[in-house]
Amino acid sequence: ITKAMEEYGSTYKAAEVLGVNQSTVARRVARIRAEQ
């Protein structure tokens, strides 16, 4: 997810490429950022 976000810059594009829902990507990104 982090690599997809770095490459595509938006949760929508990252989700499309990864084949998951945008909300899933947004939730995971929020969790990753909270842990840092």
PDB file of N, CA and C in Angstrom:
ATOM      1  N   ILE A   1       0.830  -1.191   0.000  1.00  0.00           N
ATOM      2  CA  ILE A   1       0.000   0.000   0.000  1.00  0.00           C
ATOM      3  C   ILE A   1       0.872   1.251   0.000  1.00  0.00           C
ATOM      4  N   THR A   2       1.913   1.253   0.815  1.00  0.00           N
ATOM      5  CA  THR A   2       2.756   2.454   0.868  1.00  0.00           C
ATOM      6  C   THR A   2       3.446   2.703  -0.466  1.00  0.00           C
ATOM      7  N   LYS A   3       3.896   1.653  -1.117  1.00  0.00           N
ATOM      8  CA  LYS A   3       4.549   1.827  -2.418  1.00  0.00           C
ATOM      9  C   LYS A   3       3.559   2.312  -3.469  1.00  0.00           C
ATOM     10  N   ALA A   4       2.345   1.782  -3.430  1.00  0.00           N
ATOM     11  CA  ALA A   4       1.317   2.223  -4.379  1.00  0.00           C
ATOM     12  C   ALA A   4       0.969   3.690  -4.148  1.00  0.00           C
ATOM     13  N   MET A   5       0.897   4.092  -2.874  1.00  0.00           N
ATOM     14  CA  MET A   5       0.604   5.496  -2.559  1.00  0.00           C
ATOM     15  C   MET A   5       1.731   6.402  -3.024  1.00  0.00           C
ATOM     16  N   GLU A   6       2.972   5.970  -2.836  1.00  0.00           N
ATOM     17  CA  GLU A   6       4.109   6.763  -3.296  1.00  0.00           C
ATOM     18  C   GLU A   6       4.070   6.930  -4.813  1.00  0.00           C
ATOM     19  N   GLU A   7       3.725   5.858  -5.508  1.00  0.00           N
ATOM     20  CA  GLU A   7       3.748   5.893  -6.965  1.00  0.00           C
ATOM     21  C   GLU A   7       2.557   6.640  -7.550  1.00  0.00           C
ATOM     22  N   TYR A   8       1.354   6.405  -7.002  1.00  0.00           N
ATOM     23  CA  TYR A   8       0.144   6.956  -7.616  1.00  0.00           C
ATOM     24  C   TYR A   8      -0.391   8.196  -6.922  1.00  0.00           C
ATOM     25  N   GLY A   9      -0.064   8.386  -5.666  1.00  0.00           N
ATOM     26  CA  GLY A   9      -0.393   9.622  -4.979  1.00  0.00           C
ATOM     27  C   GLY A   9      -1.827   9.790  -4.511  1.00  0.00           C
ATOM     28  N   SER A  10      -2.721   8.895  -4.898  1.00  0.00           N
ATOM     29  CA  SER A  10      -4.098   9.011  -4.428  1.00  0.00           C
ATOM     30  C   SER A  10      -4.619   7.631  -4.030  1.00  0.00           C
ATOM     31  N   THR A  11      -5.514   7.631  -3.057  1.00  0.00           N
ATOM     32  CA  THR A  11      -6.062   6.358  -2.598  1.00  0.00           C
ATOM     33  C   THR A  11      -6.907   5.703  -3.684  1.00  0.00           C
ATOM     34  N   TYR A  12      -7.538   6.511  -4.533  1.00  0.00           N
ATOM     35  CA  TYR A  12      -8.374   5.958  -5.596  1.00  0.00           C
ATOM     36  C   TYR A  12      -7.545   5.184  -6.611  1.00  0.00           C
ATOM     37  N   LYS A  13      -6.457   5.779  -7.072  1.00  0.00           N
ATOM     38  CA  LYS A  13      -5.608   5.111  -8.059  1.00  0.00           C
ATOM     39  C   LYS A  13      -4.905   3.907  -7.452  1.00  0.00           C
ATOM     40  N   ALA A  14      -4.425   4.064  -6.218  1.00  0.00           N
ATOM     41  CA  ALA A  14      -3.754   2.947  -5.545  1.00  0.00           C
ATOM     42  C   ALA A  14      -4.714   1.774  -5.386  1.00  0.00           C
ATOM     43  N   ALA A  15      -5.944   2.061  -4.985  1.00  0.00           N
ATOM     44  CA  ALA A  15      -6.944   1.008  -4.799  1.00  0.00           C
ATOM     45  C   ALA A  15      -7.246   0.294  -6.113  1.00  0.00           C
ATOM     46  N   GLU A  16      -7.351   1.053  -7.172  1.00  0.00           N
ATOM     47  CA  GLU A  16      -7.646   0.461  -8.482  1.00  0.00           C
ATOM     48  C   GLU A  16      -6.531  -0.493  -8.897  1.00  0.00           C
ATOM     49  N   VAL A  17      -5.301  -0.073  -8.725  1.00  0.00           N
ATOM     50  CA  VAL A  17      -4.159  -0.893  -9.110  1.00  0.00           C
ATOM     51  C   VAL A  17      -4.052  -2.138  -8.232  1.00  0.00           C
ATOM     52  N   LEU A  18      -4.324  -1.976  -6.928  1.00  0.00           N
ATOM     53  CA  LEU A  18      -4.211  -3.094  -5.997  1.00  0.00           C
ATOM     54  C   LEU A  18      -5.417  -4.026  -6.034  1.00  0.00           C
ATOM     55  N   GLY A  19      -6.509  -3.571  -6.643  1.00  0.00           N
ATOM     56  CA  GLY A  19      -7.692  -4.402  -6.746  1.00  0.00           C
ATOM     57  C   GLY A  19      -8.494  -4.483  -5.461  1.00  0.00           C
ATOM     58  N   VAL A  20      -8.465  -3.395  -4.664  1.00  0.00           N
ATOM     59  CA  VAL A  20      -9.234  -3.343  -3.421  1.00  0.00           C
ATOM     60  C   VAL A  20     -10.072  -2.068  -3.412  1.00  0.00           C
ATOM     61  N   ASN A  21     -10.960  -1.968  -2.419  1.00  0.00           N
ATOM     62  CA  ASN A  21     -11.786  -0.770  -2.299  1.00  0.00           C
ATOM     63  C   ASN A  21     -10.953   0.420  -1.865  1.00  0.00           C
ATOM     64  N   GLN A  22     -11.374   1.611  -2.273  1.00  0.00           N
ATOM     65  CA  GLN A  22     -10.677   2.837  -1.880  1.00  0.00           C
ATOM     66  C   GLN A  22     -10.717   3.018  -0.375  1.00  0.00           C
ATOM     67  N   SER A  23     -11.839   2.657   0.231  1.00  0.00           N
ATOM     68  CA  SER A  23     -11.955   2.825   1.680  1.00  0.00           C
ATOM     69  C   SER A  23     -10.944   1.955   2.424  1.00  0.00           C
ATOM     70  N   THR A  24     -10.643   0.790   1.876  1.00  0.00           N
ATOM     71  CA  THR A  24      -9.644  -0.094   2.477  1.00  0.00           C
ATOM     72  C   THR A  24      -8.280   0.572   2.461  1.00  0.00           C
ATOM     73  N   VAL A  25      -7.923   1.138   1.329  1.00  0.00           N
ATOM     74  CA  VAL A  25      -6.631   1.820   1.207  1.00  0.00           C
ATOM     75  C   VAL A  25      -6.579   3.009   2.156  1.00  0.00           C
ATOM     76  N   ALA A  26      -7.641   3.803   2.210  1.00  0.00           N
ATOM     77  CA  ALA A  26      -7.673   4.979   3.074  1.00  0.00           C
ATOM     78  C   ALA A  26      -7.511   4.591   4.539  1.00  0.00           C
ATOM     79  N   ARG A  27      -8.174   3.508   4.954  1.00  0.00           N
ATOM     80  CA  ARG A  27      -8.079   3.043   6.332  1.00  0.00           C
ATOM     81  C   ARG A  27      -6.655   2.598   6.660  1.00  0.00           C
ATOM     82  N   ARG A  28      -6.066   1.830   5.756  1.00  0.00           N
ATOM     83  CA  ARG A  28      -4.707   1.336   5.990  1.00  0.00           C
ATOM     84  C   ARG A  28      -3.703   2.479   6.008  1.00  0.00           C
ATOM     85  N   VAL A  29      -3.855   3.443   5.119  1.00  0.00           N
ATOM     86  CA  VAL A  29      -2.954   4.596   5.090  1.00  0.00           C
ATOM     87  C   VAL A  29      -3.064   5.376   6.393  1.00  0.00           C
ATOM     88  N   ALA A  30      -4.274   5.567   6.883  1.00  0.00           N
ATOM     89  CA  ALA A  30      -4.476   6.279   8.142  1.00  0.00           C
ATOM     90  C   ALA A  30      -3.798   5.530   9.288  1.00  0.00           C
ATOM     91  N   ARG A  31      -3.911   4.212   9.287  1.00  0.00           N
ATOM     92  CA  ARG A  31      -3.284   3.406  10.345  1.00  0.00           C
ATOM     93  C   ARG A  31      -1.763   3.499  10.259  1.00  0.00           C
ATOM     94  N   ILE A  32      -1.226   3.418   9.056  1.00  0.00           N
ATOM     95  CA  ILE A  32       0.223   3.492   8.866  1.00  0.00           C
ATOM     96  C   ILE A  32       0.747   4.850   9.323  1.00  0.00           C
ATOM     97  N   ARG A  33       0.059   5.918   8.961  1.00  0.00           N
ATOM     98  CA  ARG A  33       0.502   7.256   9.355  1.00  0.00           C
ATOM     99  C   ARG A  33       0.390   7.458  10.853  1.00  0.00           C
ATOM    100  N   ALA A  34      -0.607   6.867  11.480  1.00  0.00           N
ATOM    101  CA  ALA A  34      -0.792   7.001  12.930  1.00  0.00           C
ATOM    102  C   ALA A  34       0.331   6.295  13.695  1.00  0.00           C
ATOM    103  N   GLU A  35       0.859   5.237  13.120  1.00  0.00           N
ATOM    104  CA  GLU A  35       1.920   4.473  13.772  1.00  0.00           C
ATOM    105  C   GLU A  35       3.277   5.153  13.686  1.00  0.00           C
ATOM    106  N   GLN A  36       3.443   6.074  12.751  1.00  0.00           N
ATOM    107  CA  GLN A  36       4.740   6.716  12.544  1.00  0.00           C
ATOM    108  C   GLN A  36       5.011   7.816  13.517  1.00  0.00           C
TER     109      GLN A  36
END
